[in-house]
XYZ file of C-alpha atoms in Angstrom:
381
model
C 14.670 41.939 -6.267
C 11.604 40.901 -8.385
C 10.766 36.942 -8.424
C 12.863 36.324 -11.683
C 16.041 37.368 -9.767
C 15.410 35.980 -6.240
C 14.916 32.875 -8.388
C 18.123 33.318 -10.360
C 20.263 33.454 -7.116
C 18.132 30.154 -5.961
C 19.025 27.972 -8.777
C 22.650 29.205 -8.550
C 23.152 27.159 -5.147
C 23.845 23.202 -6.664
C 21.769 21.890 -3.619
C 21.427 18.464 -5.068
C 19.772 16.420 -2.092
C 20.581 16.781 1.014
C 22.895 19.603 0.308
C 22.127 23.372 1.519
C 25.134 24.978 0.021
C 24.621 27.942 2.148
C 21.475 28.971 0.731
C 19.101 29.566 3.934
C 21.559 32.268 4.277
C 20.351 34.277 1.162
C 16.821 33.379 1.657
C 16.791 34.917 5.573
C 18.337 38.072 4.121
C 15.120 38.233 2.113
C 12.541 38.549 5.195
C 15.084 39.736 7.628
C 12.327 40.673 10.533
C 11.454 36.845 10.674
C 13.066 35.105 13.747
C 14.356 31.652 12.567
C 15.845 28.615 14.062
C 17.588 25.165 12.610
C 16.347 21.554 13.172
C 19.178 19.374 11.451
C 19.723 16.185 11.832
C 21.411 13.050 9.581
C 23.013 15.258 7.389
C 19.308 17.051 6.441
C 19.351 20.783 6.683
C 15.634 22.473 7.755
C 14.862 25.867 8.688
C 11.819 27.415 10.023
C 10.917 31.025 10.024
C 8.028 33.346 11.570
C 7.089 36.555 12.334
C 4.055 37.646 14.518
C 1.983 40.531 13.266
C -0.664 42.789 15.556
C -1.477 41.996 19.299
C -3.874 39.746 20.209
C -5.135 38.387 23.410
C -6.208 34.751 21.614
C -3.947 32.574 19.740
C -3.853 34.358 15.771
C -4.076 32.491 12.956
C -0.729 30.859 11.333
C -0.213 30.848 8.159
C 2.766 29.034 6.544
C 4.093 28.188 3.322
C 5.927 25.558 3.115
C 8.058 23.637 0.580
C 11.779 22.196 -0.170
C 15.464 23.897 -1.466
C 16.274 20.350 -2.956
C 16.880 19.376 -6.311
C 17.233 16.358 -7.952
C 20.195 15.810 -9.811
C 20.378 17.168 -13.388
C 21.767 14.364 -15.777
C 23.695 14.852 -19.144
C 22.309 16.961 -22.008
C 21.621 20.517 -21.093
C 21.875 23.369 -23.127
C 23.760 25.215 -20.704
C 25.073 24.799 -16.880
C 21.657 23.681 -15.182
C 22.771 25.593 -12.186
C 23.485 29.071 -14.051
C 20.563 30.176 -14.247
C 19.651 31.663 -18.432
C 17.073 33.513 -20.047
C 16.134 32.862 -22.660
C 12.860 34.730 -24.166
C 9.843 33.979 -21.686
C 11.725 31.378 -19.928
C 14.136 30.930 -17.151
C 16.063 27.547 -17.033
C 18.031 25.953 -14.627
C 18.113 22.899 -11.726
C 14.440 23.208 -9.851
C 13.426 26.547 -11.880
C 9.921 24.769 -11.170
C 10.446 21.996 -8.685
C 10.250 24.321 -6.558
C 12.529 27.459 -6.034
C 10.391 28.715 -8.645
C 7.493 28.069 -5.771
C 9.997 29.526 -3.100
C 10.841 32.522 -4.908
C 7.149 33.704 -5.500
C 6.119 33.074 -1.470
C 9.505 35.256 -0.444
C 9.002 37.919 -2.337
C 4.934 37.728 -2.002
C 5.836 38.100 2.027
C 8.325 40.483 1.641
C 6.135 42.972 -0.026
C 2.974 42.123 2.262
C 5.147 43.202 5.096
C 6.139 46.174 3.246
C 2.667 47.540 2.386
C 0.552 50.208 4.249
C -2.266 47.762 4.458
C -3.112 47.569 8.247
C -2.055 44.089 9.320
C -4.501 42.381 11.843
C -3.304 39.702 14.310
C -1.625 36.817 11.950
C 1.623 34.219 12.370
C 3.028 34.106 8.984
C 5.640 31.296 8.647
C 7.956 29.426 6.707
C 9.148 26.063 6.546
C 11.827 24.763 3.992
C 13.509 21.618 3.933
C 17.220 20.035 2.393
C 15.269 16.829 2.038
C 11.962 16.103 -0.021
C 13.198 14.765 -3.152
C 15.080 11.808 -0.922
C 13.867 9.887 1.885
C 12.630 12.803 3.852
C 13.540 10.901 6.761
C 15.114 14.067 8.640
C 13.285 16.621 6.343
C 9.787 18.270 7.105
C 8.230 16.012 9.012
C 11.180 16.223 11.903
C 10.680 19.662 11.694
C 6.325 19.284 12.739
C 7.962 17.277 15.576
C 9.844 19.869 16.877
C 6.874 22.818 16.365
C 4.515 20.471 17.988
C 6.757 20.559 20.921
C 7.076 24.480 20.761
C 3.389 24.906 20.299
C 4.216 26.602 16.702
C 2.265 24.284 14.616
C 0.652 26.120 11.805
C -3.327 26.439 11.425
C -3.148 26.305 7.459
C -0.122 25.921 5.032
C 0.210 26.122 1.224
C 3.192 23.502 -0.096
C 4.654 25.910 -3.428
C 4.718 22.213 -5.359
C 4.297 22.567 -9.127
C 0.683 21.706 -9.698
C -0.559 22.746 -13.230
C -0.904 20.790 -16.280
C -1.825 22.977 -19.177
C -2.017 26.696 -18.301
C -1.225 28.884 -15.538
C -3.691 28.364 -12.395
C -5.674 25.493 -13.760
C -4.745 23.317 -10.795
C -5.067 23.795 -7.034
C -4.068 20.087 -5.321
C -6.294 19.749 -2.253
C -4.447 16.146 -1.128
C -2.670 13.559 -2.352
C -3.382 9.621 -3.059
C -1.032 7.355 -0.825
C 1.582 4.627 -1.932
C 1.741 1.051 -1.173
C 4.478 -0.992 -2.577
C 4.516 -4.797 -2.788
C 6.588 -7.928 -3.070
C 5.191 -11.100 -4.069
C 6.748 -14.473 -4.211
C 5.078 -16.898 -5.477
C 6.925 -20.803 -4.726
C 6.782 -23.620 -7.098
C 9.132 -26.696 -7.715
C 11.979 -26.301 -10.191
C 12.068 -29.285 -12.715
C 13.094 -30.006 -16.128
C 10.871 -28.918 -18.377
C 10.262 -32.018 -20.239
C 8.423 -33.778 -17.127
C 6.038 -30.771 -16.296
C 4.141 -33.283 -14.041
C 6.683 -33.263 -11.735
C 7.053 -29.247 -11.405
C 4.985 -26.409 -9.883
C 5.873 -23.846 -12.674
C 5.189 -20.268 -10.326
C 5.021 -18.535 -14.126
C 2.138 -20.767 -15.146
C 0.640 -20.509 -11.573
C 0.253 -16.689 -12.143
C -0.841 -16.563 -15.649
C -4.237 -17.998 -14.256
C -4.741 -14.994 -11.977
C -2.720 -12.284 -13.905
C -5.998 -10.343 -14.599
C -7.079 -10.305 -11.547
C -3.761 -8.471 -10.320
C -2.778 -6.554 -13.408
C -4.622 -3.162 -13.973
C -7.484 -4.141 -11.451
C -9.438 -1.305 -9.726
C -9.569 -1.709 -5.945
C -12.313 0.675 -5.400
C -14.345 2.857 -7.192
C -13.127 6.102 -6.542
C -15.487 9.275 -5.725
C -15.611 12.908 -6.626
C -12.139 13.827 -4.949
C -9.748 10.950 -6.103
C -9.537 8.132 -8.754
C -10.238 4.819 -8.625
C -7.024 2.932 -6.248
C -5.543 1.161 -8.766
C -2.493 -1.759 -8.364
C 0.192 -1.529 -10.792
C 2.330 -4.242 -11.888
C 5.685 -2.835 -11.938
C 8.423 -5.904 -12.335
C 8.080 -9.766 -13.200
C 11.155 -11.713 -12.978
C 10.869 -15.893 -12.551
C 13.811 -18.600 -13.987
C 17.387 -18.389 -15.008
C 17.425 -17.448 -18.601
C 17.245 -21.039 -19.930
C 14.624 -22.702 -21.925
C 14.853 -26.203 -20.499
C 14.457 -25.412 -16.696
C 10.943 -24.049 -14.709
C 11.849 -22.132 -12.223
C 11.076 -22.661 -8.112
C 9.923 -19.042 -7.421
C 8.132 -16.049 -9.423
C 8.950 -12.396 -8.015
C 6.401 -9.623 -8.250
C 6.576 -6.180 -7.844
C 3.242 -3.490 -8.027
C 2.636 -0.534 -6.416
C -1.158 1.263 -5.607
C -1.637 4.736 -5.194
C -4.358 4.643 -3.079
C -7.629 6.648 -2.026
C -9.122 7.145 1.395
C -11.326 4.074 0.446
C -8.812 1.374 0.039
C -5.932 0.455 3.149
C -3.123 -1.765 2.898
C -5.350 -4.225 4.776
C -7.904 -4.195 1.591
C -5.189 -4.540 -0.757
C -3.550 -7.781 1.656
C -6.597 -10.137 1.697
C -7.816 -8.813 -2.068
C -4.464 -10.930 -2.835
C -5.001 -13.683 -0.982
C -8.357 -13.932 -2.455
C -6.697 -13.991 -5.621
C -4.223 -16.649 -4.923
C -6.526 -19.035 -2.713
C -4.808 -22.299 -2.704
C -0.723 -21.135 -3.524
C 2.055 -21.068 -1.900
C 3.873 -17.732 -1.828
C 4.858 -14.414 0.317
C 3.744 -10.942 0.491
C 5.770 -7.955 2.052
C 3.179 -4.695 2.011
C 4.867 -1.219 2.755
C 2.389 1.718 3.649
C 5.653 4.661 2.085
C 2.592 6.976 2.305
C -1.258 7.681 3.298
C -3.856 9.851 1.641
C -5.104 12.737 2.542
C -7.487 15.362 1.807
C -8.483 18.850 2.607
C -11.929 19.786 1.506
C -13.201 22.050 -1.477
C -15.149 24.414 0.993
C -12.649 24.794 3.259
C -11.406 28.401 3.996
C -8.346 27.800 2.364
C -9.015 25.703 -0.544
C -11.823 28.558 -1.045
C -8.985 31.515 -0.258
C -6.785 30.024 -2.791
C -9.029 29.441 -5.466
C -9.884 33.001 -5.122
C -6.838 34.158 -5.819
C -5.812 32.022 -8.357
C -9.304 33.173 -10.301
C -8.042 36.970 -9.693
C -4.391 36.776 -10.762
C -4.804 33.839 -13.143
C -7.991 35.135 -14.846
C -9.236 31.329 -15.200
C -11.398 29.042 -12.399
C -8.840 26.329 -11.550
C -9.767 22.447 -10.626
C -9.235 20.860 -7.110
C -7.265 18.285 -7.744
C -5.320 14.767 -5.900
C -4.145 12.887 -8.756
C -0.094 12.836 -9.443
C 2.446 11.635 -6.636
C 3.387 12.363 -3.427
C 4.439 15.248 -1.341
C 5.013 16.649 1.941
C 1.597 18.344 1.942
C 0.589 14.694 3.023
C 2.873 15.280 6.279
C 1.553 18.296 7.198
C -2.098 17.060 7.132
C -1.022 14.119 9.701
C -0.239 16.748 11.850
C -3.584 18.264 11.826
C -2.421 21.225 9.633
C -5.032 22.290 6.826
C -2.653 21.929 3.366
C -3.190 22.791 -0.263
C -1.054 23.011 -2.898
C -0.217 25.137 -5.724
C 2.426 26.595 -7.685
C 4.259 26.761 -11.671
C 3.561 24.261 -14.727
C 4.611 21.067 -14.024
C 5.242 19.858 -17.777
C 9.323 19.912 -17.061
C 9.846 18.654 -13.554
C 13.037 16.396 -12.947
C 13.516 16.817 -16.806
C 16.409 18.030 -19.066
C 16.640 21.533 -19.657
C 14.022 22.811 -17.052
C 12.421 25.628 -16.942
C 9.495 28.076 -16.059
C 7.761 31.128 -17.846
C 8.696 34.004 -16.394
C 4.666 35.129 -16.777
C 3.930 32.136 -14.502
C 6.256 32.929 -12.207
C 4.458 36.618 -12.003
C 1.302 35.160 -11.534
C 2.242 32.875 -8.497
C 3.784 35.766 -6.834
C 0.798 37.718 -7.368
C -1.397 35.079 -6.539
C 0.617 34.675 -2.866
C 0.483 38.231 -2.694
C -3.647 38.237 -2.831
C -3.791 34.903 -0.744
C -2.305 36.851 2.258
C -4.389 39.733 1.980
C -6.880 37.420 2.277
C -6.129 35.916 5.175
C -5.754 38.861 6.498
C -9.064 40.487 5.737
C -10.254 37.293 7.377
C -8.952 38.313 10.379
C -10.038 41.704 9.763
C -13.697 40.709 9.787
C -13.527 38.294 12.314
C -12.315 41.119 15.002
């Protein structure tokens, strides 16, 4: 099966988080020589497969690629059945036809025929790691499963997460980390009171407005070549009781900062007390992720982008901007991550879909990433 049909039988399995729907099944079929084994737990199905290659009296290199069978749910107004896969011209659509089976379908098959060629294979772990959970909580997803290959002595040296990274064209796009997320609650206490007497009240709302642009939009660092400037984000505002004759006793805030290696949830704590020297409130800070960052000359990052260039015919940009991902889960584990995989312009939307070119290309581009790695190995003997 070429990518466009291992993908076809992908989408066909509704595995709407956490579900598996039996699809592990279908993909192990695919690289039958890899041994596998199951870490499930909470309802969260994971599975991890590998296959040694060559003899070798040191440790070889692993390789993995990594990424999720999840999708998130598809909503009303599709064209057709989101989880019958249909072509139509240079597209496929259906359910995660780029976030990610798309991803998954290029790395099987990519492995697959790797394995299959007459190229002599030097010492190398090639691995996979897949996941029922990324597009939830992940709570039981990948990062259980880097518990349990710590503990086996399996962790992988390098990985490549299949996410969706490019914007405009094929291969413009490697991701080489991710920004992290802090979420915040702010209450901010006043005295309720009519609001003829305003004297007698501590209107929250009017306590704010003072400070507003110093919260709203501001720029917590300055950024630097890799990521953007950490930046907090007002995302709710809700204060009084829908009257017009009553100020209210508290103001609720909500704001969230994706944040570089420069700014912690520390900075962002006493840059808000700084700001609101002198009133009365509560803040609740939640680290949900942390930054990371693999760098540019790295023998990955360098690998991929070599590849990309090859297959892709175009030099693509290291990037860290968008959300998060379990790349960022990996790298806490000491495992050197990049990303890179389809467009991204129709991710979670209506009426997905991927260009069946693309798809070519990422298998291709897989296909020369491994025969890189191995001709590292190859001159490293």
């Amino acid at each position: 099966m070429n990518p466009t049909e291992v993908l076809s039988k992908l989408v066909a399995y509704p595995t709407i988080t956490p579900q598996e729907c039996g699809i592990y099944e279908f993909i192990q079929s695919l690289v039958p020589d890899f041994k596998s084994f199951a870490i499930n737990e909470g309802g969260v199905k994971n599975l991890f497969l590998f296959k040694h290659l060559g003899e070798s009296e040191k440790k070889p290199l692993h390789f993995c690629f990594a990424g999720h069978i999840d999708v998130v749910p598809p909503g009303n107004g599709w064209q057709s059945d989101p989880f019958i896969p249909e072509l139509k011209g240079d597209y496929l659509y259906g359910r995660g036809t780029q976030d990610m089976k798309g991803g998954v379908s290029a790395f099987l098959c990519a492995l697959r025929d790797f394995l299959d060629s007459k190229i002599l294979q030097k010492p190398l772990i090639l691995s996979i790691l897949l996941t029922s959970d990324e597009e939830g909580k992940g709570t039981y997803g990948t990062q259980i499963v880097l518990q349990d290959l710590k503990q086996r002595g399996l962790l992988p040296d390098m990985a490549l997460v299949a996410e969706p990274t490019c914007e405009k064209k094929m291969g413009d796009t490697i991701k080489i980390g991710r920004r992290g997320s802090i979420n915040g609650v702010l209450n901010i206490k006043g005295i309720q009171g009519h609001v003829a007497y305003p004297e007698k009240c501590r209107n929250p709302i009017e306590l704010l407005g003072a400070r507003l642009g110093k919260l709203a939009g501001v720029n917590l660092d300055q950024g630097d070549q890799d990521f953007a400037p950490s930046k907090l984000v007002i995302t709710d505002i809700r204060g009084g009781m829908e009257v017009v004759n009553v100020t209210p006793a508290n103001l609720k805030l909500m704001f969230n900062v994706r944040n570089s290696t420069k700014t912690k949830l520390e900075d962002v704590r006493n840059y808000i007390c700084e700001v609101l020297d002198g009133l009365e409130y509560d803040l609740e800070l939640t680290q949900s992720s942390h930054p990371f960052l693999t760098s540019s000359s790295s023998f990955l990052a360098r690998s991929v982008q070599k590849a990309v260039s090859k297959t892709c015919f175009c030099e693509p940009t290291f990037s860290t901007s968008g959300g998060t991902s379990d790349a960022r889960l990996l790298s806490a584990f000491g495992v050197e991550v990049v990303e890179f995989g389809t467009l991204n312009d129709r991710i979670h939307s209506i009426d997905e879909r991927v260009n069946i070119k693309d798809l070519n290309l990422l298998y291709e581009t897989f296909l020369n990433l491994l025969h890189l790695l191995n001709e590292k190995e190859k001159n490293e003997e």
